[in-house]
Coordinates of C-alpha atoms and ligand atoms in Angstrom, one line a residue:
M1 CA 6.0 36.5 23.2
E2 CA 2.9 35.2 21.4
K3 CA 2.4 32.7 24.2
I4 CA 2.3 35.5 26.8
I5 CA -0.3 37.4 24.9
D6 CA -2.4 34.2 24.6
E7 CA -2.2 33.6 28.3
K8 CA -3.3 37.2 29.0
K9 CA -6.3 36.8 26.7
Q10 CA -7.1 33.6 28.5
G11 CA -6.9 35.3 31.8
E12 CA -9.3 38.0 30.7
S13 CA -11.9 35.6 29.4
L14 CA -11.6 33.6 32.6
V15 CA -13.2 36.5 34.4
L16 CA -16.0 36.6 31.9
D17 CA -16.9 32.9 31.4
P18 CA -15.1 30.4 33.6
Q19 CA -16.6 27.4 31.9
K20 CA -15.8 28.4 28.4
N21 CA -12.3 29.4 29.5
A22 CA -11.6 26.0 31.1
E23 CA -12.5 24.3 27.8
Q24 CA -10.3 26.7 25.9
A25 CA -7.4 26.0 28.2
I26 CA -7.7 22.3 27.6
R27 CA -7.8 22.9 23.9
N28 CA -4.8 25.1 24.0
E29 CA -2.9 22.5 26.0
K30 CA -3.9 19.9 23.4
D31 CA -3.0 22.1 20.4
G32 CA 0.5 21.7 19.2
R33 CA 0.8 18.2 20.6
K34 CA 3.2 16.1 18.6
L35 CA 2.4 12.9 16.8
Y36 CA 5.1 10.5 15.6
I37 CA 3.8 7.8 13.2
E38 CA 5.6 4.9 11.7
S39 CA 4.2 2.5 9.0
Y40 CA 5.1 -1.0 8.0
G41 CA 3.8 -3.4 5.3
C42 CA 1.8 -2.6 2.3
Q43 CA 1.2 0.7 0.5
M44 CA -2.3 0.7 2.0
N45 CA -0.8 1.0 5.4
F46 CA 1.2 4.0 4.4
S47 CA -1.9 5.5 2.8
D48 CA -3.9 4.8 6.0
S49 CA -1.3 6.6 8.1
E50 CA -2.0 9.7 6.1
I51 CA -5.7 9.4 7.0
V52 CA -4.8 8.9 10.6
A53 CA -2.5 12.0 10.6
S54 CA -5.4 14.0 9.0
I55 CA -7.9 12.9 11.7
L56 CA -5.5 13.7 14.5
A57 CA -4.5 17.1 12.9
N58 CA -8.1 18.1 13.6
E59 CA -7.4 17.3 17.3
G60 CA -4.4 19.6 17.3
F61 CA -1.7 17.1 16.6
N62 CA 1.3 18.1 14.4
T63 CA 3.5 15.3 13.0
T64 CA 7.1 15.1 14.0
R65 CA 9.9 12.9 12.7
Q66 CA 11.6 12.8 16.1
V67 CA 10.1 10.1 18.3
E68 CA 11.8 11.5 21.4
E69 CA 9.7 14.7 21.3
A70 CA 6.4 12.9 20.6
D71 CA 3.4 13.1 22.9
L72 CA 1.7 10.3 20.9
V73 CA 3.6 7.5 19.1
L74 CA 1.6 5.4 16.6
I75 CA 2.9 2.3 14.8
N76 CA 0.9 1.1 11.8
T77 CA 1.5 -2.6 11.7
C78 CA 1.6 -5.5 9.3
S79 CA 0.7 -9.2 9.9
I80 CA 1.3 -10.6 6.5
R81 CA 4.3 -12.7 7.6
E82 CA 5.6 -13.6 11.0
K83 CA 8.7 -11.6 10.3
A84 CA 6.7 -8.4 9.8
E85 CA 5.2 -8.9 13.3
Q86 CA 8.6 -9.5 14.8
T87 CA 9.8 -6.2 13.3
V88 CA 7.0 -4.4 15.0
R89 CA 7.7 -6.0 18.3
K90 CA 11.3 -4.9 18.1
R91 CA 10.3 -1.3 17.4
L92 CA 8.0 -1.4 20.4
E93 CA 11.1 -2.3 22.5
K94 CA 12.8 0.8 21.1
F95 CA 9.8 2.9 22.0
N96 CA 10.0 1.5 25.5
A97 CA 13.5 2.9 25.9
V98 CA 12.3 6.3 24.6
K99 CA 9.4 6.2 27.1
K100 CA 11.9 6.0 30.0
I101 CA 13.2 9.4 28.9
N102 CA 9.8 10.8 28.0
P103 CA 7.3 9.1 30.5
G104 CA 4.3 11.2 29.3
M105 CA 4.5 9.6 25.9
K106 CA 1.6 7.4 24.8
V107 CA 1.9 4.5 22.4
G108 CA -0.8 3.2 20.1
V109 CA -0.8 0.3 17.7
L110 CA -2.7 0.5 14.5
G111 CA -3.3 -1.7 11.5
C112 CA -3.4 -5.4 10.9
M113 CA -1.6 -6.6 14.1
A114 CA -4.0 -4.5 16.1
E115 CA -6.9 -6.2 14.4
R116 CA -5.4 -9.7 14.7
L117 CA -4.3 -9.5 18.4
K118 CA -7.0 -7.1 19.7
N119 CA -7.0 -6.8 23.6
K120 CA -4.2 -9.4 23.8
F121 CA -1.8 -6.7 22.6
L122 CA -2.3 -4.8 25.9
E123 CA -1.3 -7.9 27.8
E124 CA 1.6 -8.9 25.6
E125 CA 3.2 -5.5 25.2
K126 CA 3.0 -3.4 28.4
I127 CA 4.1 -0.3 26.6
V128 CA 0.9 -0.2 24.5
D129 CA -1.8 2.2 25.6
M130 CA -4.1 2.0 22.6
V131 CA -5.1 -0.6 20.0
V132 CA -6.9 0.5 16.8
G133 CA -8.0 -1.6 13.9
P134 CA -7.9 -0.4 10.2
D135 CA -11.6 0.5 10.2
A136 CA -11.7 2.4 13.5
Y137 CA -9.5 5.4 12.8
K138 CA -12.4 7.9 12.9
D139 CA -12.8 6.9 16.5
L140 CA -9.3 8.1 17.3
P141 CA -10.4 11.4 18.9
N142 CA -12.4 9.5 21.5
L143 CA -9.7 6.8 22.0
V144 CA -7.0 9.5 22.5
Q145 CA -9.3 11.1 25.1
E146 CA -9.5 7.8 26.9
I147 CA -5.8 7.4 27.1
D148 CA -5.4 11.1 28.1
E149 CA -7.6 10.2 31.0
G150 CA -5.3 7.3 31.9
R151 CA -7.3 4.4 30.6
N152 CA -6.3 1.9 27.9
A153 CA -8.3 2.2 24.7
V154 CA -9.3 -0.4 22.1
N155 CA -11.4 -0.3 19.0
V156 CA -11.0 -3.1 16.5
I157 CA -14.5 -3.2 15.0
L158 CA -14.5 -3.9 11.3
S159 CA -16.9 -2.0 9.1
K160 CA -18.9 -2.9 5.9
E161 CA -19.0 0.7 4.8
E162 CA -16.0 2.7 6.0
T163 CA -13.8 3.9 3.1
Y164 CA -12.5 7.2 4.6
G165 CA -13.7 8.8 1.4
D166 CA -14.5 12.0 3.3
V167 CA -11.0 12.3 4.9
A168 CA -8.5 14.4 3.1
P169 CA -5.1 12.7 3.9
V170 CA -2.2 14.6 5.3
R171 CA 0.7 13.6 2.9
L172 CA 3.5 12.2 5.1
N173 CA 7.2 12.0 3.9
S174 CA 6.0 13.1 0.6
N175 CA 8.2 13.9 -2.4
G176 CA 5.4 16.2 -3.7
V177 CA 5.3 14.2 -6.9
T178 CA 3.7 10.8 -6.3
A179 CA 0.8 9.9 -4.0
F180 CA -1.4 7.0 -3.1
V181 CA -5.2 7.2 -3.5
S182 CA -7.1 4.4 -1.9
I183 CA -10.2 3.1 -3.8
T184 CA -11.2 -0.1 -2.1
R185 CA -10.7 -1.5 1.4
G186 CA -10.7 -5.1 2.5
C187 CA -10.6 -8.3 0.5
D188 CA -13.2 -11.0 -0.2
N189 CA -10.9 -13.4 -2.0
M190 CA -9.9 -15.7 0.9
C191 CA -6.6 -17.0 -0.4
T192 CA -5.9 -19.8 2.2
F193 CA -2.5 -18.4 3.2
C194 CA -3.6 -14.8 3.7
V195 CA -4.4 -12.9 6.9
V196 CA -5.7 -9.8 5.1
P197 CA -9.4 -10.8 4.9
F198 CA -9.3 -11.3 8.7
T199 CA -7.5 -8.1 9.5
R200 CA -9.0 -5.7 6.9
G201 CA -12.5 -7.2 6.6
R202 CA -14.9 -7.3 3.8
E203 CA -14.3 -5.6 0.4
R204 CA -16.0 -2.2 -0.2
S205 CA -15.4 0.5 -2.7
R206 CA -15.1 4.2 -2.3
D207 CA -17.3 6.8 -4.0
P208 CA -15.7 7.7 -7.4
Q209 CA -16.7 11.3 -6.8
S210 CA -14.5 11.5 -3.7
I211 CA -11.7 9.7 -5.6
L212 CA -11.9 12.3 -8.4
E213 CA -11.9 15.2 -5.9
E214 CA -8.7 13.8 -4.2
V215 CA -7.0 13.3 -7.6
N216 CA -7.9 16.9 -8.7
E217 CA -6.7 18.3 -5.5
L218 CA -3.4 16.4 -5.8
W219 CA -2.9 17.8 -9.3
E220 CA -3.6 21.4 -8.1
K221 CA -0.9 20.9 -5.4
G222 CA 1.6 19.9 -8.1
Y223 CA 1.5 16.1 -7.8
K224 CA 2.3 14.3 -11.1
E225 CA 1.5 10.6 -10.4
I226 CA -1.0 8.8 -8.4
T227 CA -1.4 5.1 -7.5
L228 CA -4.9 3.9 -7.1
L229 CA -4.8 1.4 -4.2
G230 CA -6.7 -1.6 -3.1
Q231 CA -6.1 -5.2 -2.1
N232 CA -7.9 -6.2 -5.3
V233 CA -8.5 -3.1 -7.4
D234 CA -10.1 -5.0 -10.3
S235 CA -12.9 -5.9 -8.1
Y236 CA -13.8 -2.2 -7.6
L237 CA -17.5 -1.7 -7.9
W238 CA -19.4 1.5 -6.8
Y239 CA -23.2 1.4 -6.9
G240 CA -23.9 3.7 -4.0
G241 CA -22.1 2.0 -1.1
G242 CA -22.1 -1.3 0.8
L243 CA -20.5 -4.6 0.1
K244 CA -19.8 -5.9 -3.4
K245 CA -21.6 -9.1 -2.6
D246 CA -24.8 -7.2 -1.9
Y247 CA -24.8 -5.6 -5.5
D248 CA -27.4 -8.1 -6.6
N249 CA -29.9 -6.4 -4.3
A250 CA -29.1 -2.9 -5.6
S251 CA -31.9 -0.9 -7.3
E252 CA -32.2 -0.5 -11.0
I253 CA -30.9 3.0 -10.8
Q254 CA -27.9 1.9 -8.8
K255 CA -27.1 -0.8 -11.3
A256 CA -27.5 1.6 -14.3
T257 CA -25.1 4.1 -12.7
A258 CA -22.6 1.6 -11.2
V259 CA -18.9 2.2 -11.9
N260 CA -16.5 -0.7 -12.2
F261 CA -12.7 -0.5 -12.2
A262 CA -12.3 0.0 -16.0
G263 CA -14.9 2.9 -15.7
L264 CA -13.1 4.4 -12.7
L265 CA -9.7 4.3 -14.5
A266 CA -11.1 6.0 -17.6
M267 CA -12.8 8.7 -15.4
V268 CA -9.6 9.4 -13.5
A269 CA -7.5 9.4 -16.7
E270 CA -9.8 11.9 -18.4
A271 CA -10.2 14.1 -15.4
Q272 CA -6.4 14.8 -15.3
P273 CA -4.7 14.0 -18.6
G274 CA -1.4 15.3 -17.3
M275 CA -1.4 13.0 -14.3
R276 CA 0.3 9.6 -14.5
I277 CA -2.0 6.9 -13.2
R278 CA -0.9 3.6 -11.7
F279 CA -2.8 1.0 -9.7
S280 CA -2.1 -1.9 -7.4
T281 CA -2.9 -4.7 -6.8
S282 CA -4.5 -6.8 -9.6
N283 CA -5.8 -10.2 -8.9
P284 CA -5.5 -12.5 -12.0
Q285 CA -9.0 -14.0 -11.5
D286 CA -10.6 -10.5 -11.3
M287 CA -8.7 -8.6 -14.0
T288 CA -10.9 -8.1 -17.0
L289 CA -10.0 -7.3 -20.6
D290 CA -11.8 -4.0 -20.5
V291 CA -9.3 -2.8 -17.9
I292 CA -6.4 -3.7 -20.2
E293 CA -8.2 -1.9 -23.1
V294 CA -8.7 1.2 -21.0
M295 CA -5.0 1.1 -20.1
A296 CA -4.1 1.0 -23.8
Q297 CA -6.5 3.8 -24.6
Y298 CA -5.1 6.4 -22.3
R299 CA -1.5 7.7 -22.6
N300 CA -1.4 8.8 -19.0
I301 CA -2.2 5.3 -17.6
C302 CA 1.1 3.7 -16.9
K303 CA 2.0 0.5 -18.8
Y304 CA 2.6 -1.6 -15.8
I305 CA 0.6 -4.3 -14.1
H306 CA 1.4 -5.9 -10.7
L307 CA -0.1 -9.4 -11.2
P308 CA 0.7 -11.7 -8.3
V309 CA 0.5 -15.4 -9.1
Q310 CA 1.9 -17.0 -5.9
S311 CA 2.7 -20.4 -7.6
G312 CA 3.1 -22.0 -11.0
S313 CA 1.6 -25.3 -9.9
N314 CA -2.1 -25.9 -10.5
R315 CA -2.3 -28.2 -7.5
I316 CA -0.8 -25.5 -5.2
L317 CA -2.9 -22.7 -6.8
K318 CA -6.0 -24.8 -5.9
A319 CA -4.8 -25.4 -2.4
M320 CA -4.2 -21.6 -2.1
N321 CA -7.8 -21.0 -3.3
R322 CA -6.4 -18.8 -6.1
L323 CA -9.4 -19.1 -8.4
H324 CA -7.5 -19.5 -11.7
T325 CA -5.2 -22.1 -13.3
R326 CA -1.7 -21.7 -14.7
E327 CA -3.2 -21.9 -18.2
E328 CA -5.7 -19.1 -17.4
Y329 CA -2.9 -17.0 -16.1
F330 CA -0.9 -17.5 -19.3
E331 CA -4.0 -16.5 -21.3
L332 CA -4.2 -13.3 -19.4
I333 CA -0.5 -12.6 -19.9
E334 CA -1.0 -13.2 -23.7
N335 CA -3.9 -10.8 -23.8
I336 CA -1.9 -8.1 -22.0
R337 CA 1.0 -8.6 -24.4
K338 CA -1.3 -8.5 -27.4
I339 CA -3.2 -5.3 -26.3
I340 CA -0.2 -3.5 -24.7
P341 CA 3.0 -5.0 -26.2
D342 CA 5.4 -2.9 -24.0
C343 CA 3.5 -3.5 -20.8
A344 CA 5.7 -4.4 -17.8
I345 CA 4.4 -7.2 -15.5
S346 CA 5.5 -8.0 -12.0
H347 CA 4.6 -10.7 -9.6
D348 CA 4.4 -11.9 -6.0
M349 CA 5.4 -15.5 -5.4
I350 CA 5.2 -17.7 -2.3
T351 CA 7.6 -20.7 -2.0
G352 CA 7.2 -23.6 0.3
F353 CA 3.4 -23.5 0.7
P354 CA 2.3 -26.7 2.5
T355 CA 2.7 -29.9 0.5
E356 CA 4.8 -28.1 -2.2
T357 CA 7.0 -30.7 -4.0
E358 CA 10.0 -30.3 -6.2
E359 CA 7.8 -30.7 -9.2
D360 CA 5.5 -27.9 -8.0
H361 CA 8.5 -25.8 -7.5
R362 CA 9.7 -26.6 -11.0
D363 CA 6.3 -25.5 -12.3
T364 CA 6.9 -22.1 -10.6
L365 CA 10.3 -21.8 -12.2
S366 CA 8.8 -22.7 -15.6
L367 CA 5.9 -20.2 -15.2
M368 CA 8.5 -17.5 -14.5
E369 CA 10.5 -18.6 -17.5
Y370 CA 7.4 -18.2 -19.7
V371 CA 6.4 -14.7 -18.4
K372 CA 9.9 -13.3 -17.8
Y373 CA 8.7 -10.8 -15.3
D374 CA 10.2 -7.3 -15.1
F375 CA 10.2 -7.5 -11.3
G376 CA 9.0 -9.6 -8.5
F377 CA 8.4 -9.9 -4.8
M378 CA 9.2 -13.3 -3.5
F379 CA 8.5 -14.8 -0.1
A380 CA 8.9 -18.0 1.9
Y381 CA 5.6 -19.2 3.2
S382 CA 4.8 -18.1 6.7
E383 CA 1.9 -19.7 8.5
R384 CA -0.6 -17.2 9.8
P385 CA -2.8 -18.1 12.7
G386 CA -6.5 -18.3 11.8
T387 CA -6.1 -18.7 8.1
L388 CA -7.5 -21.8 6.4
A389 CA -4.1 -23.1 5.5
A390 CA -3.0 -22.8 9.1
R391 CA -6.1 -24.6 10.3
K392 CA -6.2 -27.4 7.7
M393 CA -2.7 -27.9 6.5
E394 CA 0.6 -28.7 8.1
D395 CA 3.4 -26.3 7.4
D396 CA 5.5 -29.2 6.2
V397 CA 8.1 -27.8 3.9
P398 CA 11.4 -27.7 5.9
E399 CA 12.8 -24.1 6.4
E400 CA 16.0 -25.0 4.5
V401 CA 14.0 -26.3 1.6
K402 CA 11.9 -23.1 1.5
K403 CA 15.1 -21.1 1.7
R404 CA 16.8 -23.0 -1.2
R405 CA 13.7 -22.7 -3.4
L406 CA 13.4 -19.0 -2.6
T407 CA 17.0 -18.4 -3.6
E408 CA 16.4 -20.2 -6.9
I409 CA 13.4 -18.1 -7.8
I410 CA 15.2 -14.9 -6.7
N411 CA 18.1 -15.8 -8.9
L412 CA 15.9 -16.6 -11.8
Q413 CA 14.1 -13.3 -11.3
Q414 CA 17.4 -11.5 -11.4
Q415 CA 18.1 -13.0 -14.8
H416 CA 14.7 -12.0 -16.1
G417 CA 15.1 -8.5 -14.7
L418 CA 18.2 -8.1 -16.7
Y419 CA 16.6 -9.6 -19.8
R420 CA 13.8 -7.0 -19.4
T421 CA 16.0 -3.9 -18.6
R422 CA 18.2 -4.8 -21.6
Q423 CA 15.2 -4.3 -23.9
H424 CA 15.3 -0.6 -23.0
L425 CA 18.9 0.0 -24.1
G426 CA 19.1 2.6 -26.8
K427 CA 15.5 3.8 -26.3
T428 CA 14.5 7.2 -25.3
E429 CA 11.8 7.1 -22.6
E430 CA 9.8 9.5 -20.6
V431 CA 10.8 9.7 -17.0
L432 CA 9.1 11.4 -14.1
I433 CA 11.7 12.7 -11.7
E434 CA 11.0 11.7 -8.1
G435 CA 14.1 12.6 -6.2
L436 CA 17.8 12.1 -5.8
S437 CA 19.4 8.8 -6.8
K438 CA 20.2 6.7 -3.7
K439 CA 23.8 6.3 -4.8
S440 CA 24.7 9.8 -6.1
D441 CA 23.7 13.4 -5.3
A442 CA 24.6 14.3 -8.9
H443 CA 21.9 12.1 -10.4
W444 CA 18.1 12.1 -10.4
M445 CA 16.0 9.0 -9.9
G446 CA 12.7 8.6 -11.7
R447 CA 10.6 6.0 -13.3
N448 CA 9.5 5.3 -16.8
T449 CA 5.9 4.2 -17.6
Q450 CA 6.8 0.6 -16.9
N451 CA 7.8 1.5 -13.4
T452 CA 11.4 0.7 -13.9
V453 CA 13.8 3.0 -12.0
V454 CA 15.8 5.3 -14.3
V455 CA 18.9 7.2 -13.0
F456 CA 20.5 10.0 -15.0
P457 CA 22.7 13.2 -14.4
K458 CA 20.8 16.0 -12.9
E459 CA 21.8 18.9 -15.2
N460 CA 19.2 21.7 -14.8
Y461 CA 16.2 19.4 -14.4
K462 CA 13.9 19.5 -11.3
I463 CA 11.9 17.1 -9.2
G464 CA 8.4 16.6 -10.6
E465 CA 9.5 17.2 -14.2
F466 CA 8.9 14.8 -17.1
V467 CA 12.2 14.3 -18.9
N468 CA 13.1 12.2 -22.0
V469 CA 16.0 10.0 -21.1
K470 CA 18.1 8.0 -23.5
I471 CA 18.9 4.6 -21.9
T472 CA 22.6 3.7 -22.2
D473 CA 23.2 1.1 -19.5
C474 CA 21.3 -1.2 -17.1
T475 CA 21.4 -3.5 -14.1
P476 CA 18.7 -6.1 -13.4
A477 CA 16.5 -3.5 -11.7
T478 CA 17.8 -0.1 -12.9
L479 CA 18.2 1.8 -16.1
I480 CA 20.9 4.3 -16.5
G481 CA 20.8 7.1 -19.1
E482 CA 21.1 10.7 -20.1
A483 CA 18.4 13.3 -20.6
V484 CA 17.9 14.4 -24.2
D485 CA 16.1 17.5 -25.4
L486 CA 13.8 16.3 -28.2
S487 CA 12.9 19.9 -29.1
V488 CA 16.3 20.6 -30.7
Ligands
LIG501 N1 -3.7 -8.4 -2.8 C1 -2.8 -7.9 -1.9 C2 -1.9 -8.9 -1.3 C3 -1.3 -8.5 -0.1 S1 -0.2 -9.5 0.6 C4 -2.0 -6.7 -2.4 O1 -2.6 -5.6 -2.4 O2 -0.9 -6.8 -2.8 C5 1.2 -9.3 -0.5 C6 1.9 -10.5 -0.8 O3 2.4 -11.1 0.4 C7 1.0 -11.6 -1.4 O4 0.8 -11.4 -2.8 C8 1.8 -12.8 -1.1 O5 2.7 -13.1 -2.1 C9 2.5 -12.5 0.2 N2 1.9 -13.2 1.3 C10 0.7 -13.1 1.8 N3 0.5 -14.0 2.8 C11 1.7 -14.7 2.9 C12 2.1 -15.7 3.8 N4 1.3 -16.3 4.7 N5 3.4 -16.2 3.7 C13 4.2 -15.6 2.8 N6 3.8 -14.7 1.9 C14 2.6 -14.2 2.0
LIG502 FE1 -4.8 -11.7 0.4 FE2 -5.5 -13.1 -1.7 FE3 -6.8 -10.9 -0.9 S1 -3.5 -12.5 -1.2 S2 -5.3 -9.6 0.1 S3 -6.7 -12.8 0.2 S4 -6.4 -11.5 -3.0

């Protein structure tokens, strides 16, 4: 009914102003188009997809969870390991099948694979109409117009300034409780195995004011926890824009008002004392004591640090261009434990980096033994084209050796996980409810400050509530308990 009225109105104005009306007709046709967006890889990609959805919402696109009904399908891709790229290619095959039913559907590739492969993507995957790198999302309205007009569209230009600080993300697949807020983009660290500096470009920080505005808005909408995101959050430095490396040329005023990561954390914690604050990822060489001190100072900053180490061997750390030694890493761990005794620590580890020997591998196991991480993300080395390791080193650790070493570190992590979760037994901990437990509709799932998953019977509690839970049982990765009312 509404549609008929609209058409009538359109007809009327057609008589009055044909030019204006034609534009309106195009706009009406565009309004209500459906966008399907799928994300792979790191949290930053999921966060970027929310920026993309916001930019395209202004172009009249509504998101859908049904790929079959989409006018535009976007896949936000990851290049970190070869397997991640294979997953994306398989998804593109699926989209190809959908396109046979829905021939009008357009397909765009976003993110790191787009940046890495550029125009080559159009040749390699015939289904792809559009290739857009991580810094080019503001150009999407133009690029979509290009593909609407039947041309392929590519923009993979990396930026030294873009932070999307002025784009209010559309929260996708949100639980309404936890959200990501990006604070830096890119990475200048050049770890020799890593493709990120090539796909996401130079490191730049976002204006703290726009970060605070986003956090305040999330609080007003009922969100209870945010994760500040960056490839290397400790290297956050705002002095008015531009690359971190150009800071030396900043004016005296810029230097006097500069905000580093510890400063930003304190600002955010103070602005919303009821909001839980997390951050990821910390790089050992860039994490400073003042960050740990700020964490200890504010109750609402969660006591959890993701501190990737990648290897326990000094020789391998050096070959990876990780700019710290095993001993320096231990010192940092000691400082964290001293300042925040109950702080949880997790890691990323790569096994089978070129030239890794059994002795290097044993160093990794012994480093893990020393730290006894709460959790970990462990990977077999995957050579990435264009990285220094790929250019200078032979990928010489046989696949079966990588696999065996990976199994060994995963098994050890399981033991340490259990060691850590056992420490929580009998304690009563504050848990923020995020949603239903994966295994049971009668249980809630939430996390304690250390980021450990806690599962407990629902009773009358609700999503988004903070609940005190007494821990009665555990697995290597999950705590099991019962809510207790401390007020009685
Ligand atoms: N600083 C980033 C790291 C991104 S990559 C962050 O925000 O987390 C995530 C992890 O993937 C790395 O810490 C590393 O352990 C792993 N990784 C990166 N490149 C890899 C490669 N070529 N092969 C295997 N694992 C890799
Ligand atoms: Fe990659 Fe090292 Fe940066 S792992 S994202 S180059 S800190």
